[in-house]
Coordinates of C-alpha atoms in Angstrom, one line a residue:
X1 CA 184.7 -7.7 237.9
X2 CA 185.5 -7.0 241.5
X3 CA 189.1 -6.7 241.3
X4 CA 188.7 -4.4 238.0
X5 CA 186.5 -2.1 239.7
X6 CA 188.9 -1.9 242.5
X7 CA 191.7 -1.0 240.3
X8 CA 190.0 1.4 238.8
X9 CA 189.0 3.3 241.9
X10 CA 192.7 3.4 243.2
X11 CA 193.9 4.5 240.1
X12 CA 191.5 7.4 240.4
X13 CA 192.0 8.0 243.9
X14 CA 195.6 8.4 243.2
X15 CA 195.5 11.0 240.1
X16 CA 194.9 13.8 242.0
X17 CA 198.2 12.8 244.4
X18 CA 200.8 12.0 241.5
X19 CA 199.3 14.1 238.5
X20 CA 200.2 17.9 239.8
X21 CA 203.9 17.3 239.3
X22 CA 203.4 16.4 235.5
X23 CA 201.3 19.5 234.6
X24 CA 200.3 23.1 235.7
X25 CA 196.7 23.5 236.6
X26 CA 194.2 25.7 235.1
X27 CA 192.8 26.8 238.9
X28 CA 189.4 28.1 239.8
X29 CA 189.6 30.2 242.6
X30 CA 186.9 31.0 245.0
X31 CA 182.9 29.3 245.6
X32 CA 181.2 27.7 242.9
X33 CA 178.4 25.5 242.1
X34 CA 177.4 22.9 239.6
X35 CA 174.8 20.3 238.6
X36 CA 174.8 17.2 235.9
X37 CA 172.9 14.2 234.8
X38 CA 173.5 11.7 233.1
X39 CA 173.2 7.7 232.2
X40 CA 173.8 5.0 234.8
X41 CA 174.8 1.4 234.8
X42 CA 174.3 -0.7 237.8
X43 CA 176.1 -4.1 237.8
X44 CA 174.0 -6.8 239.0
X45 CA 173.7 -7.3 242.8
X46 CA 174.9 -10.4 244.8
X47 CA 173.8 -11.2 248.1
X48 CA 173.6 -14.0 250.8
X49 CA 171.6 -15.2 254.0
X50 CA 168.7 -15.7 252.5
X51 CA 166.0 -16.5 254.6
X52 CA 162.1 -17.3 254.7
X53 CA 159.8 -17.0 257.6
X54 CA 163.4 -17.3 259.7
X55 CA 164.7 -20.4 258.4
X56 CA 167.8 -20.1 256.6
X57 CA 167.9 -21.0 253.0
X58 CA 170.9 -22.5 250.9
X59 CA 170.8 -20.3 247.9
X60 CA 172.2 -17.4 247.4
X61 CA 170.6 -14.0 246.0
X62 CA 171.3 -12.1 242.5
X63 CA 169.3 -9.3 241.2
X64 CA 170.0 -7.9 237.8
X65 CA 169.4 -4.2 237.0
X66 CA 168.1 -2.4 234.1
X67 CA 170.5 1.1 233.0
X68 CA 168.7 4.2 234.8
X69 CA 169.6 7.6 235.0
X70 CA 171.4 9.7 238.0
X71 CA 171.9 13.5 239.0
X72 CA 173.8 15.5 241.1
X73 CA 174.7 19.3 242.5
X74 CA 177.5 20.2 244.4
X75 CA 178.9 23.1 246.1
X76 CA 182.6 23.9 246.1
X77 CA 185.5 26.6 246.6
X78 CA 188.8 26.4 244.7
X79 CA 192.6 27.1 245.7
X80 CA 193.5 28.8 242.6
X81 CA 196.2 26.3 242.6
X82 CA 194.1 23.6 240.7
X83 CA 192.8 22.0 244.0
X84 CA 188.7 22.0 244.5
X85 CA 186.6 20.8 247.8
X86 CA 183.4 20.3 247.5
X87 CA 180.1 19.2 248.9
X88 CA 177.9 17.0 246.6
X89 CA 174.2 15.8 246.8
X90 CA 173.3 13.2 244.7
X91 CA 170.6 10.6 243.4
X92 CA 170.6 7.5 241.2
X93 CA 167.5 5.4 240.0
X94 CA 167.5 2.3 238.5
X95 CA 164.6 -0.8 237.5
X96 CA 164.7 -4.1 238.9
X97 CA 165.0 -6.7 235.5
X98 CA 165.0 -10.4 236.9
X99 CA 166.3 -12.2 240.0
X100 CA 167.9 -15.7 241.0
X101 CA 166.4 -16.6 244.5
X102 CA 165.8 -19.7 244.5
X103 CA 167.2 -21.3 242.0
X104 CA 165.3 -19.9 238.9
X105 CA 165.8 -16.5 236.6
X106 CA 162.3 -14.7 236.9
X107 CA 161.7 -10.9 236.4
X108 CA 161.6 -8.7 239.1
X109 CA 159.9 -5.5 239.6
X110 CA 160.3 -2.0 241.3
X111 CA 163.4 0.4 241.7
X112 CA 166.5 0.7 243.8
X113 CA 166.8 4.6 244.6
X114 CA 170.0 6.0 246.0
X115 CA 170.5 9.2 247.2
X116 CA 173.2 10.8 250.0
X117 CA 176.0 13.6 249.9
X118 CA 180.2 12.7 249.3
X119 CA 183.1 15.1 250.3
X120 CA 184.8 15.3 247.2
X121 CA 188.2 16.4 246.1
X122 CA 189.6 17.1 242.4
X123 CA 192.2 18.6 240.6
X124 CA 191.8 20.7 237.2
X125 CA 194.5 20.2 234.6
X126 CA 195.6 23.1 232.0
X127 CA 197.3 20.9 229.3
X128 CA 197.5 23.7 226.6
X129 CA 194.3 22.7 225.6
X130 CA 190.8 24.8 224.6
X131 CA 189.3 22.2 227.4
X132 CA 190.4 21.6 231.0
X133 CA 190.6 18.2 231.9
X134 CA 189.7 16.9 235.4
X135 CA 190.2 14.5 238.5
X136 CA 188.9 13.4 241.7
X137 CA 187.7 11.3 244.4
X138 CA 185.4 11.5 247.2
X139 CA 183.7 9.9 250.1
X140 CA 180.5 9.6 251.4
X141 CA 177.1 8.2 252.7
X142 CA 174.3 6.4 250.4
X143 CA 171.1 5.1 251.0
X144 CA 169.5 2.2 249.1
X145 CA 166.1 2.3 248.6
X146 CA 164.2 -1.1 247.3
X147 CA 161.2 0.7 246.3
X148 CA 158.4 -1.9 245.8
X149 CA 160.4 -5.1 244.8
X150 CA 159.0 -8.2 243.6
X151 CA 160.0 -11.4 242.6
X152 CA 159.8 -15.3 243.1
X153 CA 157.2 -14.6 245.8
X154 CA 159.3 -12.1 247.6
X155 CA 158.2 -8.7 248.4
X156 CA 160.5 -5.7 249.7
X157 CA 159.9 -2.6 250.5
X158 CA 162.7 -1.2 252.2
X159 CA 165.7 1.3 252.8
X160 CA 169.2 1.0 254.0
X161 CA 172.6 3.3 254.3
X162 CA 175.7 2.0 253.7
X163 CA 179.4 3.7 253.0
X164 CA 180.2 4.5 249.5
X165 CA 183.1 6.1 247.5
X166 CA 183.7 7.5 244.2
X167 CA 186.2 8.4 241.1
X168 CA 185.3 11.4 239.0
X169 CA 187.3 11.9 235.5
X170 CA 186.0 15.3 233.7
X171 CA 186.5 17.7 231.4
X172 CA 185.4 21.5 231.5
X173 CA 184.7 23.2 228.4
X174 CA 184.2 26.9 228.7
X175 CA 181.7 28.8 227.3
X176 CA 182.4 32.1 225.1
X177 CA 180.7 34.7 226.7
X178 CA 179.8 33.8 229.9
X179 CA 182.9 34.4 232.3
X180 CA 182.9 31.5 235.4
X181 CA 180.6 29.5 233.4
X182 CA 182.0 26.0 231.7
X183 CA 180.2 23.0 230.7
X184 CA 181.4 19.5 232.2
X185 CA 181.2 16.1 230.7
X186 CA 182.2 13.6 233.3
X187 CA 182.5 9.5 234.2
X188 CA 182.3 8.6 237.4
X189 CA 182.3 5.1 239.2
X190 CA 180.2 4.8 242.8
X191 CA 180.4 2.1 244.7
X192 CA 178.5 1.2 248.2
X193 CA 180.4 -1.1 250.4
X194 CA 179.6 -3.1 253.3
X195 CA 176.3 -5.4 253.6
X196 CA 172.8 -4.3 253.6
X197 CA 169.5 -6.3 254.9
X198 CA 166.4 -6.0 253.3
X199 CA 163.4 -7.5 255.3
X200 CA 160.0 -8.0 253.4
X201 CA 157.3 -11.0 253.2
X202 CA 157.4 -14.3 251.2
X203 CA 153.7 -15.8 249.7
X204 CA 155.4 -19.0 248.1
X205 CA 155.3 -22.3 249.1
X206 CA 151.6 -22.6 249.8
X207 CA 151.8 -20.3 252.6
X208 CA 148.5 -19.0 253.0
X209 CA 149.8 -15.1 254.4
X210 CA 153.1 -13.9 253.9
X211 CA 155.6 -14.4 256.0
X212 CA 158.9 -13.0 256.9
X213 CA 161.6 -12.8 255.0
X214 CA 165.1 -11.0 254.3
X215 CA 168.6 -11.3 252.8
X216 CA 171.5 -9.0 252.8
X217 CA 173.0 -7.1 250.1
X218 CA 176.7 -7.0 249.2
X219 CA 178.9 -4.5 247.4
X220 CA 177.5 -2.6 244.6
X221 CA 178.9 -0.9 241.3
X222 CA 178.0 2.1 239.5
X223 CA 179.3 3.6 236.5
X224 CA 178.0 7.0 234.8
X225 CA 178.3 9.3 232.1
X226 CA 177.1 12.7 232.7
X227 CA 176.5 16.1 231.4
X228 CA 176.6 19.7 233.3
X229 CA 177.6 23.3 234.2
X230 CA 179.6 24.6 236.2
X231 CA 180.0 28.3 237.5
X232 CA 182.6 29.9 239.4
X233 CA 181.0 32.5 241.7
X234 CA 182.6 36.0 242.2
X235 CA 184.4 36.0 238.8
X236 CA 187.5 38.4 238.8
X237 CA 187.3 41.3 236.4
X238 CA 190.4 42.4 234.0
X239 CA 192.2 45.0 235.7
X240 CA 191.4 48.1 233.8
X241 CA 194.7 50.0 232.2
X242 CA 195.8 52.5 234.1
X243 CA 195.6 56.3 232.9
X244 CA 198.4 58.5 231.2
X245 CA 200.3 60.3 232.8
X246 CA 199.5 64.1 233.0
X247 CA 202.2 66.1 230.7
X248 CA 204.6 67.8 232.5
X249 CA 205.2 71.4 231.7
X250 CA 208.7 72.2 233.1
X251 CA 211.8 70.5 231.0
X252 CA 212.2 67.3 231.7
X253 CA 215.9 65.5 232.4
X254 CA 216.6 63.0 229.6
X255 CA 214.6 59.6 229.9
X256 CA 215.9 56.7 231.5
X257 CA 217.0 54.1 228.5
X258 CA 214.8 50.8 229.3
X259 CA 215.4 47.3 227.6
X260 CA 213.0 44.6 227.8
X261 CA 214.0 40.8 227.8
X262 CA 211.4 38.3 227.7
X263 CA 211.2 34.7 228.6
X264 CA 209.2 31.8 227.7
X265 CA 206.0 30.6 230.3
X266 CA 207.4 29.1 233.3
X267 CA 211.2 29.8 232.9
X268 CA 214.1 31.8 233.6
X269 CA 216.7 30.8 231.2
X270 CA 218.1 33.2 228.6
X271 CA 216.9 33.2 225.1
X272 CA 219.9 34.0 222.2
X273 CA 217.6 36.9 221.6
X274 CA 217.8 38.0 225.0
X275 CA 221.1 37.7 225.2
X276 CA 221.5 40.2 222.3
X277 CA 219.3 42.2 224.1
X278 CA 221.3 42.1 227.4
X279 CA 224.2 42.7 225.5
X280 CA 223.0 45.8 224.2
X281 CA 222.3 47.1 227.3
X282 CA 225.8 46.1 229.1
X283 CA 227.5 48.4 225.9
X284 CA 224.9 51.4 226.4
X285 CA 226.2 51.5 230.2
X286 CA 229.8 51.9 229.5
X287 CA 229.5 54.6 226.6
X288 CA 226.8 56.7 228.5
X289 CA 227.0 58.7 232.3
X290 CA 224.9 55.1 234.1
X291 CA 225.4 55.0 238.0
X292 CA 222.5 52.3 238.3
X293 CA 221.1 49.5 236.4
X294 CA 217.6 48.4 238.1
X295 CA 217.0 45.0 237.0
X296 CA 212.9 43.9 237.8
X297 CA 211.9 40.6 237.6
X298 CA 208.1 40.0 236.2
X299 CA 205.6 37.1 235.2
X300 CA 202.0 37.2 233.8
X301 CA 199.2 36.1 236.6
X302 CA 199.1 32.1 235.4
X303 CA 200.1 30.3 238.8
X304 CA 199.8 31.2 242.2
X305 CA 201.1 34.7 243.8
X306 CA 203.5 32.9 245.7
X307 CA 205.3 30.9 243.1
X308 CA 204.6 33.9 240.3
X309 CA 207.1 36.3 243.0
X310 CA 209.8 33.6 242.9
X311 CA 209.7 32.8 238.8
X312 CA 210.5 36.9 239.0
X313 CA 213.3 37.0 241.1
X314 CA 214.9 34.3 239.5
X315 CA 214.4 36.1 236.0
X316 CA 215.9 38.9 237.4
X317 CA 219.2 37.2 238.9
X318 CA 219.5 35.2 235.5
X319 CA 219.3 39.0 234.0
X320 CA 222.2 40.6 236.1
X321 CA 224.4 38.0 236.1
X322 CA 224.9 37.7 232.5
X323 CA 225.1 41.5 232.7
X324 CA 227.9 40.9 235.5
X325 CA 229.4 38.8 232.1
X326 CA 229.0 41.2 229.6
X327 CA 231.1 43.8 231.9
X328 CA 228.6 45.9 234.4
X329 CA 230.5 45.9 238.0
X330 CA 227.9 44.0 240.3
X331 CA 227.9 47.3 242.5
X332 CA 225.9 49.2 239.9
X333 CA 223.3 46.7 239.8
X334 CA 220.0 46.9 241.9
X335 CA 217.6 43.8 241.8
X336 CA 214.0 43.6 241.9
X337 CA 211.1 41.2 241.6
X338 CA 207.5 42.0 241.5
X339 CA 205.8 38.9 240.5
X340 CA 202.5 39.1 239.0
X341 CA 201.9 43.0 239.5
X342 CA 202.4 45.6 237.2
X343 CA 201.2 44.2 234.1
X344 CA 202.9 45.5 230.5
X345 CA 199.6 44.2 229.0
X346 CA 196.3 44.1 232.0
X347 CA 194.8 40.6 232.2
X348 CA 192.8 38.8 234.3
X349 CA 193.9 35.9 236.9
X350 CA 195.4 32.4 235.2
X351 CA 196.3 34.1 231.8
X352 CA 199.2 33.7 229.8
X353 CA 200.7 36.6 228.4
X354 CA 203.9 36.4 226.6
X355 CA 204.5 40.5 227.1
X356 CA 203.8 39.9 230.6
X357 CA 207.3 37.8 231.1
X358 CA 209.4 39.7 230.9
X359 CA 212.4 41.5 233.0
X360 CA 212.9 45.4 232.4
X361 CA 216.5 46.5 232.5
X362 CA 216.4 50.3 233.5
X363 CA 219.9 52.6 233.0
X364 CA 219.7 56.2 235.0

């Protein structure tokens, strides 16, 4: 069990690390918050150095848990790149069922209740899908409260701290209507490490007042399902279109001819049908009075700022050197790229827009 839960915590440390090379995120970009329950299963407990009124006692020390129930809220900011930070606050609460102490299963009684805050990190996915999956990991402190424990004569009362860590796998559904909001569904496995010793009083063994004893705590396991929200703060509004032009009264000289190629999301290679389109505009420049081609590079505003301005240039070179091919002298050429800024169709930030990737070839 032990070596499976390990596994399983390293594979889910590692997915934020390896996954962002496979995919393109769906990023959330500034503060946010979010809260959950859910359903929690707490693997039984071992533990060791058991002791009764200070003499130390050969068995060891299991305590099996009933499922209970956990919670948590967290506040976080995102990169817009698909990385999160965040700060979490969380609780857990689950039933004592039955103990081996000394030698016998008996029930138990009471609660263990565990509450502390973890640093999280995560990673959101944008797979194509209606739903954005989710991954993460995080660090942290927990305390472990035994809240009125009983068994085999033994009574506890206590709480102790201990390092913990965590996986997180989620998915973020969002709702229609309600810009920044989503709901989450997530599984998470938390784990305490280290040892912890409980001290409390033992009534057995024809003592006739308790007296002292304790044992100490080993790792413990965790695993959750729960439900949530989550809402991005400071939600971006579309960019509103941008008024006509006034008419202009005096004659006007005769437009500029324009020609648009487009491309498919996250590329720069030529379609056949741009290349038609390319073509077309190589033949207009030889049979008409064209000094200047002005080729500009654009994308739509999924991605970051940074990477959005380079996908445009490089539409743009692919653009004028197959224009170089069809016969336009490199000299009447003039290169542009404008990333993610003047939108053919106004969106809002991480939206893909087919008629926003595009690369306008101007002849004046």
């Amino acid at each position: 069990m032990k070596f499976r839960m390990t596994l399983l915590a390293a594979t889910v440390l590692a997915a934020p690390i390896a996954l962002p090379t496979l995919v393109h995120a769906q990023p959330v970009t500034g503060p946010y918050v979010s809260g959950g329950l859910g359903y929690n299963i707490e693997s039984s407990q071992k533990g060791k150095n058991l002791t009764l009124n200070n003499v130390n006692q050969p068995d060891t020390v299991r305590i099996t848990m009933h499922n209970g129930w956990t919670g948590e809220a967290s506040v976080g900011y995102g990169f817009g790149d698909g990385f999160r930070a965040e700060v979490e606050g969380d609780y857990y609460a689950n039933n004592f069922a039955k103990s081996n102490i000394t030698g016998d299963k008996l029930p138990a009684s009471g609660k263990e209740q565990k509450y502390g805050v973890f640093l999280n990190g995560l990673y959101d996915f944008d797979l194509g899908w209606p739903v954005f999956p989710y991954l993460g990991a995080g660090v942290g402190w927990q305390n472990s409260e035994f809240q009125n424990f009983s068994s085999q004569d033994i009574d506890v009362d206590k709480t102790r701290g201990a390092f913990a860590y965590q996986g997180i796998a989620g998915l973020a559904i969002p709702i229609p209507g309600a810009p920044g909001l989503s709901a989450t569904v997530e599984y998470r496995f938390m784990a305490l490490t280290g040892s912890r010793k409980y001290n409390g009083g033992f009534t057995g063994g024809g003592v006739h007042a308790a007296v002292p004893a304790s044992f100490k705590m080993g790792d413990e396991y965790n695993n959750s399902i729960m439900v949530g929200l989550r809402y991005q703060l400071f939600t971006p509004q579309p960019v509103p279109p941008a008024p006509a032009p006034a008419p202009v009264a005096a004659p006007a000289p005769a437009p500029a001819q324009t020609y648009l190629v487009f491309f498919d999301w996250d590329r720069y290679n030529l379609t056949p049908r741009a290349t038609q389109i390319i073509a077309q505009a190589a033949d207009a420049s030889h049979t008409q009075n064209v000094t200047t081609l002005n080729v500009s590079g654009y994308t739509d505003t999924s991605g970051t700022p940074r990477y959005n301005q380079g996908l445009s240039m490089r539409r743009a070179k692919a653009v004028a050197a197959q224009l170089v091919t069809d016969g336009v002298p490199q000299s009447e050429i003039q290169i542009h790229a404008y990333g993610e800024t003047h939108l053919l169709v106004p969106t809002g930030p991480g939206v893909r827009e087919p008629q926003n990737r595009r690369v306008e070839i101007v002849l004046q």
